[in-house]
Coordinates of N, CA and C in Angstrom, one line a residue:
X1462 N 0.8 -1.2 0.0 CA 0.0 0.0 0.0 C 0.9 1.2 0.0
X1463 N 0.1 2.4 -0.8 CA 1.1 3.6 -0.6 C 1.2 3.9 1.0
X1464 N 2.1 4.3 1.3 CA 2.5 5.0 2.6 C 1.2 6.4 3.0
X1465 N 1.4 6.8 2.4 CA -0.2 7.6 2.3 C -1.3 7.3 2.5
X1466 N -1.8 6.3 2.4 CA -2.7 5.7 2.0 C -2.8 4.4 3.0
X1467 N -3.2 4.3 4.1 CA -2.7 2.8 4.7 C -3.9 1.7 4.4
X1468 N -3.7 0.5 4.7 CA -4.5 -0.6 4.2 C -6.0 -0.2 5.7
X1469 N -7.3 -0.5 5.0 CA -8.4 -0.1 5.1 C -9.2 -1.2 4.9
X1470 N -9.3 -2.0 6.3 CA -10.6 -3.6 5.9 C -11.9 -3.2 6.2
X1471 N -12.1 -1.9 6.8 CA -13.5 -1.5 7.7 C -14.4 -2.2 6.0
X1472 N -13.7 -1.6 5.0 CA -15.5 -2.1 3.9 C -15.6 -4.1 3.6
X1473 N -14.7 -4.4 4.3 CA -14.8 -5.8 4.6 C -16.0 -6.5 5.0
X1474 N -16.7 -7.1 4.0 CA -18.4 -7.7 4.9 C -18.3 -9.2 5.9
X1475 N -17.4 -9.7 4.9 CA -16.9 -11.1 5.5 C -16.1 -12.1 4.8
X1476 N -14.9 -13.0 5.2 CA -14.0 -13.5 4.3 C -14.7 -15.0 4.7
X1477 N -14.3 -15.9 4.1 CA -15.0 -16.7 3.6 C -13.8 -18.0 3.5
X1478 N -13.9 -19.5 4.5 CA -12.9 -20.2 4.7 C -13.1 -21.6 3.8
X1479 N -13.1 -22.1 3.1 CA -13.4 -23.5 2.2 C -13.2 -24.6 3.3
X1480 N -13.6 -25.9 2.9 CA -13.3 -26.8 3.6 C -14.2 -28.1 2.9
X1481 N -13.8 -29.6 2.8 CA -14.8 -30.2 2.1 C -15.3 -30.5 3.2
X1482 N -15.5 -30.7 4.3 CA -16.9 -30.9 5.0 C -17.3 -30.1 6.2
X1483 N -17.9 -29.8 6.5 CA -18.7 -28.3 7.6 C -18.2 -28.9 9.0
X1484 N -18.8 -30.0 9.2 CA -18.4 -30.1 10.8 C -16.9 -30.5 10.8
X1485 N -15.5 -30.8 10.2 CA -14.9 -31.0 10.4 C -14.4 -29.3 10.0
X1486 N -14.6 -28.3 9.4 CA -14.4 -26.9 9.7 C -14.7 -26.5 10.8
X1487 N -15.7 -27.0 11.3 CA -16.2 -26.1 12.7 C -15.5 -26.6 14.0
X1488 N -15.0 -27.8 13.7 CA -13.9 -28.2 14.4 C -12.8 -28.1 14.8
X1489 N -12.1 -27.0 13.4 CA -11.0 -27.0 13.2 C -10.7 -25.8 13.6
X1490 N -11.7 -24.8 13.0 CA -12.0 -23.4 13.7 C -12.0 -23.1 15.2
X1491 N -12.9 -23.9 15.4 CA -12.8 -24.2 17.5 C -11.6 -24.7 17.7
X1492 N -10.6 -25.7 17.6 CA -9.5 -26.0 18.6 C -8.1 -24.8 17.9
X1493 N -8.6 -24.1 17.0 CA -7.4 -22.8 16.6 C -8.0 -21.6 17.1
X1494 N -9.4 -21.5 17.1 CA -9.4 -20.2 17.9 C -10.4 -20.1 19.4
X1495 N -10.9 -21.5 19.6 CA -11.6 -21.3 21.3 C -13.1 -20.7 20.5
X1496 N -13.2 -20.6 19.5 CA -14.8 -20.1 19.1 C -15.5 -21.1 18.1
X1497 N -16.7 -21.4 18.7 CA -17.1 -22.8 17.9 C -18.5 -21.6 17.1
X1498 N -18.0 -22.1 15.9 CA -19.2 -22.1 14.7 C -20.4 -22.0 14.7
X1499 N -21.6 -21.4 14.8 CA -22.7 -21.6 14.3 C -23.3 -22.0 13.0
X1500 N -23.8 -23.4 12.3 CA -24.5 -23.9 11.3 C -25.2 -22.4 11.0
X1501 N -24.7 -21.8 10.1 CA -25.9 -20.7 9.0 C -26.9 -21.5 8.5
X1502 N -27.1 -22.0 7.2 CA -27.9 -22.7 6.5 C -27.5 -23.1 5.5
X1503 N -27.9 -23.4 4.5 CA -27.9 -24.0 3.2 C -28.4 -22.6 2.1
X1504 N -27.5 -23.5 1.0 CA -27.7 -22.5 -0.6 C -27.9 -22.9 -1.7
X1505 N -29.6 -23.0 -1.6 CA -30.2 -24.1 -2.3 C -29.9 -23.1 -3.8
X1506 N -29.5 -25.0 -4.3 CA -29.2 -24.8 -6.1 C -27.8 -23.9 -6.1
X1507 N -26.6 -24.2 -5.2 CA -25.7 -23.8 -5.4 C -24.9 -25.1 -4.4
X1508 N -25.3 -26.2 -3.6 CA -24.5 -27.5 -3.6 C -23.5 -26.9 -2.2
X1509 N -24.0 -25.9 -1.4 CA -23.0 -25.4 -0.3 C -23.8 -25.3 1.0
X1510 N -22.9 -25.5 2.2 CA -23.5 -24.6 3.5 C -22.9 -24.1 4.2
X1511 N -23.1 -23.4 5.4 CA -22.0 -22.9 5.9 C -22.4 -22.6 7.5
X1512 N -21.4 -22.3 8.2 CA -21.3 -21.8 9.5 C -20.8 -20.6 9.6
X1513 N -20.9 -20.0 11.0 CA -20.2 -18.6 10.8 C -20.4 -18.4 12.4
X1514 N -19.3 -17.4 12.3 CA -18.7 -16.8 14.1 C -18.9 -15.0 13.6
X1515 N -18.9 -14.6 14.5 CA -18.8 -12.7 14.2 C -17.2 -12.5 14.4
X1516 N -16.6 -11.6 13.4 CA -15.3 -11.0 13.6 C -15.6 -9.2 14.4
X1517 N -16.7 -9.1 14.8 CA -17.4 -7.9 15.4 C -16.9 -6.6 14.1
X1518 N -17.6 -5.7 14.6 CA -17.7 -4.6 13.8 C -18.1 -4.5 12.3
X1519 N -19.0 -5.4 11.9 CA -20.0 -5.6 11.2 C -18.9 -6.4 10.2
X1520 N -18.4 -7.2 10.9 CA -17.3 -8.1 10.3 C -17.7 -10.0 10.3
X1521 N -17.8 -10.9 9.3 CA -18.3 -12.2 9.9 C -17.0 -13.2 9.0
X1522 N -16.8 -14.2 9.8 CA -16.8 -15.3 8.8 C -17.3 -16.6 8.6
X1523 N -17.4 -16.5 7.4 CA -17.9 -17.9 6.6 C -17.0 -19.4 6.2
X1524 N -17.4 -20.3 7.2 CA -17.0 -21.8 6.7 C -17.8 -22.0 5.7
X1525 N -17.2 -22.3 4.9 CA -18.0 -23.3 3.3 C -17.4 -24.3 3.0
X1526 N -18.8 -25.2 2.8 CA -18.6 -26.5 2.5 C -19.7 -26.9 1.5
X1527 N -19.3 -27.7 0.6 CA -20.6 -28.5 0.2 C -21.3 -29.0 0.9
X1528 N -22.4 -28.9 0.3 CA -23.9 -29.5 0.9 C -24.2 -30.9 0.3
X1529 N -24.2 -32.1 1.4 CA -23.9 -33.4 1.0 C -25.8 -33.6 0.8
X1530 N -26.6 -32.7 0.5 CA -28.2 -33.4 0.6 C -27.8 -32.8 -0.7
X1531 N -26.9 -32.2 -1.7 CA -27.5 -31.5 -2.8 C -26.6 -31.9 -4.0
X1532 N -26.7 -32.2 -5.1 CA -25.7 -32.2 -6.1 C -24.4 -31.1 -5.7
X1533 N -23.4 -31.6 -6.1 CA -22.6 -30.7 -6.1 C -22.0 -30.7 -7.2
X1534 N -21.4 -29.2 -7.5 CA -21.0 -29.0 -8.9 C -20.3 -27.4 -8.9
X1535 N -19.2 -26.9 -9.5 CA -19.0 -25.6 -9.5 C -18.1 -25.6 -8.1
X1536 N -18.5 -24.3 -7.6 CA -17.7 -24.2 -6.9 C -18.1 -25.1 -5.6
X1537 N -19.0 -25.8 -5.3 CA -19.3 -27.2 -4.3 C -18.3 -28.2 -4.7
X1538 N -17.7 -28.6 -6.2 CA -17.1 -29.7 -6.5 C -15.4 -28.7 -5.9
X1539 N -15.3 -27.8 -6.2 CA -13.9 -27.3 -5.6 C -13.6 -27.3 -4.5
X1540 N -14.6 -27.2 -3.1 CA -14.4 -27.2 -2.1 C -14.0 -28.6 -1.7
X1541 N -14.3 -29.8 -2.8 CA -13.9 -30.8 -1.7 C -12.8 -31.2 -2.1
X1542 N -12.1 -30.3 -2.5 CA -10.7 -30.8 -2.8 C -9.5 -30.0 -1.7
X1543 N -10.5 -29.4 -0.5 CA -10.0 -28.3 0.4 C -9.8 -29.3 1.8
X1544 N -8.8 -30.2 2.0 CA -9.0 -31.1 3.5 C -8.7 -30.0 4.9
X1545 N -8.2 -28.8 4.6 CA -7.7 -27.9 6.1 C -8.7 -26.5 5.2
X1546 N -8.8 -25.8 6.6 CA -9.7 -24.3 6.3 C -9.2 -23.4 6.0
X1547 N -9.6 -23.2 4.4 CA -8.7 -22.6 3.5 C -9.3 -20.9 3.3
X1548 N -8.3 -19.9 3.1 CA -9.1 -18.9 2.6 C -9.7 -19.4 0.7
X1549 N -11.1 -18.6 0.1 CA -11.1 -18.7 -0.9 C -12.0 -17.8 -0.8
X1550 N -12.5 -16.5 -0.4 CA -13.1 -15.6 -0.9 C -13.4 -14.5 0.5
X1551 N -13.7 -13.3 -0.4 CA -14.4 -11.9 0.6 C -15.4 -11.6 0.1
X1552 N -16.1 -10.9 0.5 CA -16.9 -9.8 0.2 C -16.9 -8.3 0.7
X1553 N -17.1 -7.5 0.2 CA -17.5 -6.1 0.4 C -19.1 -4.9 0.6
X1554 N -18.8 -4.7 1.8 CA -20.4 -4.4 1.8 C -20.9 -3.1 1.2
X1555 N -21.8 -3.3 0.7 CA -22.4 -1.7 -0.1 C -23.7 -1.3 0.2
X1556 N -24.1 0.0 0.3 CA -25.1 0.1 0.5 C -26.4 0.2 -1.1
X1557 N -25.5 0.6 -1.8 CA -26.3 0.9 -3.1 C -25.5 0.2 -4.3
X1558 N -26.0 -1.0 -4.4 CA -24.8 -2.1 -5.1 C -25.3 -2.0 -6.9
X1559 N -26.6 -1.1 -7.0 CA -26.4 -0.5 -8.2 C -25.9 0.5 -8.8
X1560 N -25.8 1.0 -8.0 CA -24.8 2.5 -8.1 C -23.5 2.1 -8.4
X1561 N -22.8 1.5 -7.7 CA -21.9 0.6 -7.4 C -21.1 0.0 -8.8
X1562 N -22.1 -1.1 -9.1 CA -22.4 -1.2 -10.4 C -21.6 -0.3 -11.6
X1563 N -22.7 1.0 -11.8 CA -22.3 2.0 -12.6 C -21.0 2.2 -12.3
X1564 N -20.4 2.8 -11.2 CA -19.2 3.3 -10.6 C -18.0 2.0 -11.5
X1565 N -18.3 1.1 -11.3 CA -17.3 0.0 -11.6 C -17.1 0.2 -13.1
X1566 N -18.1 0.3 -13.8 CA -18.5 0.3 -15.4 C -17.8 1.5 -16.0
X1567 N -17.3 2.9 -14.8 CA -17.5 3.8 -15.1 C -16.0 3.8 -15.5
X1568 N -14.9 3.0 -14.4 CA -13.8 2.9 -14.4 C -13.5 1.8 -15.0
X1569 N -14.0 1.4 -16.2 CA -13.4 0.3 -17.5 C -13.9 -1.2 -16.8
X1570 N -14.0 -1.4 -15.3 CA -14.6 -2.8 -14.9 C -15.6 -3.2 -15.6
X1571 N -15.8 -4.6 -15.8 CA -16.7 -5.1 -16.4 C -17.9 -6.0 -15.1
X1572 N -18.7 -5.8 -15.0 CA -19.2 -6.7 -13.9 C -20.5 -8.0 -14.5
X1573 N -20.8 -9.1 -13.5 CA -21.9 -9.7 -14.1 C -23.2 -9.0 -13.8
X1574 N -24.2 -9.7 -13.7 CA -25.6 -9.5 -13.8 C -25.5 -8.8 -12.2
X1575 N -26.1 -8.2 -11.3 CA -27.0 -8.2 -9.8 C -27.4 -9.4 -9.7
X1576 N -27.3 -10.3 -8.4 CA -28.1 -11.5 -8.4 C -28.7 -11.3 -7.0
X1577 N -29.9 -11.8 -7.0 CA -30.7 -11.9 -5.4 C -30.2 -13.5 -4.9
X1578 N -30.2 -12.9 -3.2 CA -29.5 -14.3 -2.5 C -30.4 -14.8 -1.8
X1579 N -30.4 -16.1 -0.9 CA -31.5 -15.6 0.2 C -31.1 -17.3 0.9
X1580 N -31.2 -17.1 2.5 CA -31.5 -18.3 3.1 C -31.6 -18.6 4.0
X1581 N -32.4 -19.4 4.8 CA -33.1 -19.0 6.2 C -32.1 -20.1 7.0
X1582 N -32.3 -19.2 8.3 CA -31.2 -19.6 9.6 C -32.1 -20.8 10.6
X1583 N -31.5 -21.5 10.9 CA -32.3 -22.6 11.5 C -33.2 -22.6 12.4
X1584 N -33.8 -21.2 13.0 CA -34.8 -20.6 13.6 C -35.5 -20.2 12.4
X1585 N -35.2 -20.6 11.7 CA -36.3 -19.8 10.4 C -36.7 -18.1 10.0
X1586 N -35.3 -17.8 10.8 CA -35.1 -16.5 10.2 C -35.1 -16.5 8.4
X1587 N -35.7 -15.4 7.7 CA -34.8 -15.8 6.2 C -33.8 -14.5 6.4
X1588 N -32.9 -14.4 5.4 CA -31.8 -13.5 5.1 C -31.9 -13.3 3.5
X1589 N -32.1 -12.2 3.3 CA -31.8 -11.8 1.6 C -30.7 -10.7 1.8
X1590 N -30.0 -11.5 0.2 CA -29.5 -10.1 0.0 C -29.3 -10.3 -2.0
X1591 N -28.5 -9.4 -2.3 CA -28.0 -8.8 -3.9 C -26.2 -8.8 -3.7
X1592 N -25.9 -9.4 -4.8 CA -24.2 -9.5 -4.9 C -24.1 -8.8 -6.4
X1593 N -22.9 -8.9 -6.3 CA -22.2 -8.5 -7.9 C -21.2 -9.4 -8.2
X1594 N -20.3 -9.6 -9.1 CA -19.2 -10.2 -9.3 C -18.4 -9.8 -10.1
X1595 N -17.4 -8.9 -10.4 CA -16.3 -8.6 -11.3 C -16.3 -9.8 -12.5
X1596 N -16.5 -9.9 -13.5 CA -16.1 -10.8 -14.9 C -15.0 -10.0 -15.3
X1597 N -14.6 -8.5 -15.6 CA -13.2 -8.5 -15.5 C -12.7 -7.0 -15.5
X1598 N -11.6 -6.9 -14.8 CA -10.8 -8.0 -14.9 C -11.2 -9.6 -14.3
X1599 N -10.4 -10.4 -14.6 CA -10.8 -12.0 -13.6 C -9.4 -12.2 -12.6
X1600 N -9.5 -12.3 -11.4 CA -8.8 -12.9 -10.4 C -9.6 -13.4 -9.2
X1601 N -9.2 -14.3 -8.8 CA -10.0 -15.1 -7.7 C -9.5 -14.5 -6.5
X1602 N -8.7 -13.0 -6.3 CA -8.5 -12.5 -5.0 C -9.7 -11.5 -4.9
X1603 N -10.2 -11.0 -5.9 CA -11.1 -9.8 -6.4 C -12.3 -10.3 -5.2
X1604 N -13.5 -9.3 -4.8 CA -14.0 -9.5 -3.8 C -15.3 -9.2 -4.6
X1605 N -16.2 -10.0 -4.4 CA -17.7 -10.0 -4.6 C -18.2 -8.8 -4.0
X1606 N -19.5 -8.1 -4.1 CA -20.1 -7.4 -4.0 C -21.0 -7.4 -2.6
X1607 N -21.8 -7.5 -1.6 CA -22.9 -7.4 -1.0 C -24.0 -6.4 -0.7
X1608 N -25.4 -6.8 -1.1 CA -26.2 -5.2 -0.2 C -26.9 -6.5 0.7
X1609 N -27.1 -5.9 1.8 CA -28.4 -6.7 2.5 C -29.3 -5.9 2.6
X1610 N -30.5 -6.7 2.5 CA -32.2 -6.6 2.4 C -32.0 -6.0 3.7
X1611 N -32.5 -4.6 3.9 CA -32.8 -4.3 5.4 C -33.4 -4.7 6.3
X1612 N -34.2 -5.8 5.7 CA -35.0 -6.5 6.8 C -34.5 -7.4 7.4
X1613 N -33.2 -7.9 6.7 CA -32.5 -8.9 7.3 C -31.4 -8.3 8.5
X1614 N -31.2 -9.0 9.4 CA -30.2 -9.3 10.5 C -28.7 -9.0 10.0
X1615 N -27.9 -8.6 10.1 CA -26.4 -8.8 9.6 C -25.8 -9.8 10.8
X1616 N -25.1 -11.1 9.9 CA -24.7 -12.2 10.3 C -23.7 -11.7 11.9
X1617 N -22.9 -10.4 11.5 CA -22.0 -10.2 12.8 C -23.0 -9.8 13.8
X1618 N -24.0 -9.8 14.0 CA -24.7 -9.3 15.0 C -25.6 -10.4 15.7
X1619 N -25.7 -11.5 14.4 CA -26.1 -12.8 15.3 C -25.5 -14.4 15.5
X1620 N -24.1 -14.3 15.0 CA -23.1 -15.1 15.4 C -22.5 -15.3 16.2
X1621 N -22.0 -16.3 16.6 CA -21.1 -16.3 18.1 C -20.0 -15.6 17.8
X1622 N -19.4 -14.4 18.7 CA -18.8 -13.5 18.8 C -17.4 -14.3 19.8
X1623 N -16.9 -13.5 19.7 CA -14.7 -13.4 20.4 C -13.9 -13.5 19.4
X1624 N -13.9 -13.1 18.3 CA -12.8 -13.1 17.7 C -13.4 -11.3 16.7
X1625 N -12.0 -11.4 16.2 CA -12.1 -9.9 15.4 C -11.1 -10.1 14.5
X1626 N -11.4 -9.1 13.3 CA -10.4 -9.2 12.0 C -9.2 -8.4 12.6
X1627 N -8.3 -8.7 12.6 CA -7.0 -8.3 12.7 C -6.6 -7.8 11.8
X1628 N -6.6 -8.3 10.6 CA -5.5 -7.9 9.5 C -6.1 -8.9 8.1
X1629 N -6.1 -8.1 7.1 CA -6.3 -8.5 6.0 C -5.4 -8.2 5.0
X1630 N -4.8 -9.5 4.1 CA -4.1 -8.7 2.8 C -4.1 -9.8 1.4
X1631 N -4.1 -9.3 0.7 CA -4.0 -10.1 -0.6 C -2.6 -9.7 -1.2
X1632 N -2.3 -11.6 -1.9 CA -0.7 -11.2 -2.5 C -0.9 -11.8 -3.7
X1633 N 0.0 -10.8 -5.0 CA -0.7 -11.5 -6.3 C 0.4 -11.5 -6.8
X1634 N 1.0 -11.9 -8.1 CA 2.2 -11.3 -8.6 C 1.9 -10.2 -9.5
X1635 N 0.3 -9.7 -10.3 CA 0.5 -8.8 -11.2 C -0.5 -7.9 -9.6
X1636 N 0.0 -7.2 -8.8 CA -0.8 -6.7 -7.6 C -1.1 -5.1 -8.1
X1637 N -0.5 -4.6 -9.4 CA -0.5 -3.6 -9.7 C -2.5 -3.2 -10.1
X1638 N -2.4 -4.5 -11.0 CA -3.4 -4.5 -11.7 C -5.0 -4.6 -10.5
X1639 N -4.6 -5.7 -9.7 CA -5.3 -6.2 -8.7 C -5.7 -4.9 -7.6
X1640 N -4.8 -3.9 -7.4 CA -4.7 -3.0 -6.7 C -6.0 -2.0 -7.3
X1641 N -5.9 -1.5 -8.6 CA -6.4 -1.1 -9.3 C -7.7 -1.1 -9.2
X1642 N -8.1 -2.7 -10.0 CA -9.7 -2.7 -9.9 C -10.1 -2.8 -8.5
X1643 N -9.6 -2.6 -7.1 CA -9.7 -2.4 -6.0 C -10.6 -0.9 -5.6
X1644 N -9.4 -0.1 -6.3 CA -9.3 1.3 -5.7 C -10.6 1.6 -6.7
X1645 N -11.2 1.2 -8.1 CA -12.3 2.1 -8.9 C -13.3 1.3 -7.6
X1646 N -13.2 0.4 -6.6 CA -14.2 0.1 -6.2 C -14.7 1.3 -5.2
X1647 N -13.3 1.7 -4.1 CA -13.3 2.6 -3.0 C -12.8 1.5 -2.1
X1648 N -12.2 0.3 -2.6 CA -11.6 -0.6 -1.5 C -9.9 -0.6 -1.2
X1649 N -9.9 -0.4 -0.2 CA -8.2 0.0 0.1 C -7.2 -0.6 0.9
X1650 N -8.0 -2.6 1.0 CA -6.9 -3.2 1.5 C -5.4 -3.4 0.8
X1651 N -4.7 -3.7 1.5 CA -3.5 -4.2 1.9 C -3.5 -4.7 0.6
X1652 N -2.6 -4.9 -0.7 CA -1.8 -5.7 -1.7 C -0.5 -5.9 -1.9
X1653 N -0.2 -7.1 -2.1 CA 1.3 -7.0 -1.8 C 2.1 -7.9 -3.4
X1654 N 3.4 -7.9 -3.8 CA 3.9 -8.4 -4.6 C 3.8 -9.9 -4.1
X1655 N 3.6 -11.0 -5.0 CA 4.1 -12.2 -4.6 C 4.1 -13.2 -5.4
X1656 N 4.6 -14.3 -5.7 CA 4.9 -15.8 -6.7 C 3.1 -15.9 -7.1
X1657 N 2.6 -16.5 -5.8 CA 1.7 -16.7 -6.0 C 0.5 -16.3 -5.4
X1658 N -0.6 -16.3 -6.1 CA -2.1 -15.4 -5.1 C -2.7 -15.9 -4.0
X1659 N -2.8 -15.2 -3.1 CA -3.5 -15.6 -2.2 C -4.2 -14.8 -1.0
X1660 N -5.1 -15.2 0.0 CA -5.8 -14.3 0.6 C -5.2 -14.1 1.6
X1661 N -4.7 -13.4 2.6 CA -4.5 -13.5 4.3 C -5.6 -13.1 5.3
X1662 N -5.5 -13.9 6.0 CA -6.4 -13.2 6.9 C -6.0 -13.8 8.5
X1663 N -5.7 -12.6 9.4 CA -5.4 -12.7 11.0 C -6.4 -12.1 11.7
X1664 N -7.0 -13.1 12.6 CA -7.9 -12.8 13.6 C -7.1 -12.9 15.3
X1665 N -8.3 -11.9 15.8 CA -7.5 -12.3 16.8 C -9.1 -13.1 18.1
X1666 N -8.0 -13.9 19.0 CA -9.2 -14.8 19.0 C -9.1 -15.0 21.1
X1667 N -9.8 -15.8 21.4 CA -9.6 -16.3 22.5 C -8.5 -17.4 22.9
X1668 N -7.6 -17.6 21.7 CA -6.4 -18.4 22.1 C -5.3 -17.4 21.1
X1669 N -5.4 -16.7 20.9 CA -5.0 -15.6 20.8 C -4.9 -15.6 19.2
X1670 N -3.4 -14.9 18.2 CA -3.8 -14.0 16.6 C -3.7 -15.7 15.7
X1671 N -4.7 -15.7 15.0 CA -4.8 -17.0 14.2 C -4.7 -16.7 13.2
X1672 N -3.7 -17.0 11.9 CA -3.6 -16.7 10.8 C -4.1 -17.7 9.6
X1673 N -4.5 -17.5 9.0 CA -5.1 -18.8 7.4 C -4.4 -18.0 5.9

């Protein structure tokens, strides 16, 4: 990051850990950080489910796993090639994710369609929300979009809570580029030079800073 400019996770919604099976994530997450998982739900017609803890400050993360009641296929068939809790994705939260949209288009990004999300918590809360997705540039560090449905709950406020984001950063080798379609977003983490891509993320926890 420029020196000017220091790395900035507050627009962080939630990073997101792979694993091929859920309870053996929620396992793994409890004996590294002393905070055991809560089952979110399922994502029907997408082959996944997940658990989730609050990183506080309107911060969450997501275990993902495939959903063994559902075909799996896409990114469900990639997760089960994950045996330890891997990073493979963020999100970014927005308030007006069509605006958003424009803004991206405005600065040469290419984005997909808006898609509506939605899925109810095992109290039978439902959760909606709308994402975006960068098509390109294409990099798998690049962070998805979020707005939530105001009627919905935000997950950091009904997860089991003790841990908090510490530190976030992504390392790519072309990070110039990566940095880039960052900044037309208004997002100003951490990018670093490196061989190869990947996410970081350091929490800090009740057995103290845990890194993935």
């Amino acid at each position: 990051m420029d020196a000017a400019k220091p790395a900035d996770i507050s627009p962080i919604d939630h990073v997101i850990l792979g694993i091929d099976d859920l309870q053996k994530g929620i396992a793994e997450l409890e004996r590294r950080t002393g905070v055991r998982a809560a089952f979110g739900g399922v994502h029907p017609g997408r082959g996944t489910q997940n658990a989730l803890i609050s990183l506080g400050g309107n911060h969450y993360l997501e275990i993902l796993a495939p959903n063994p009641e559902e075909q799996s296929e896409g990114r469900a068939e990639e997760l089960r090639g994950l045996t330890h809790l891997t990073p493979v994705g963020w999100a970014v939260h927005t308030g007006d994710i069509a605006a958003l949209q424009q803004t991206l288009q405005s600065h040469g990004a290419q984005t997909g369609e808006i898609r509506p999300g939605a899925r109810n918590r095992p109290d039978g809360t439902h959760l909606a929300w709308k994402t975006l997705d960068y098509t390109s540039p294409s990099s798998p560090l690049l962070p998805f979009f979020i707005e939530w449905d105001p009627a919905s709950a935000h997950p950091s406020t009904t997860s089991p809570p003790g841990c908090t984001l510490a530190a976030f950063s992504l390392q790519a080798p072309a990070s110039a580029t990566l940095r880039d379609a960052l900044q037309a977003a208004g997002v100003g983490v951490e990018v670093r030079e490196g061989k190869e891509p990947a996410i970081r993320i350091s929490l800090a926890c009740p057995k103290g800073n845990v890194d993935f």
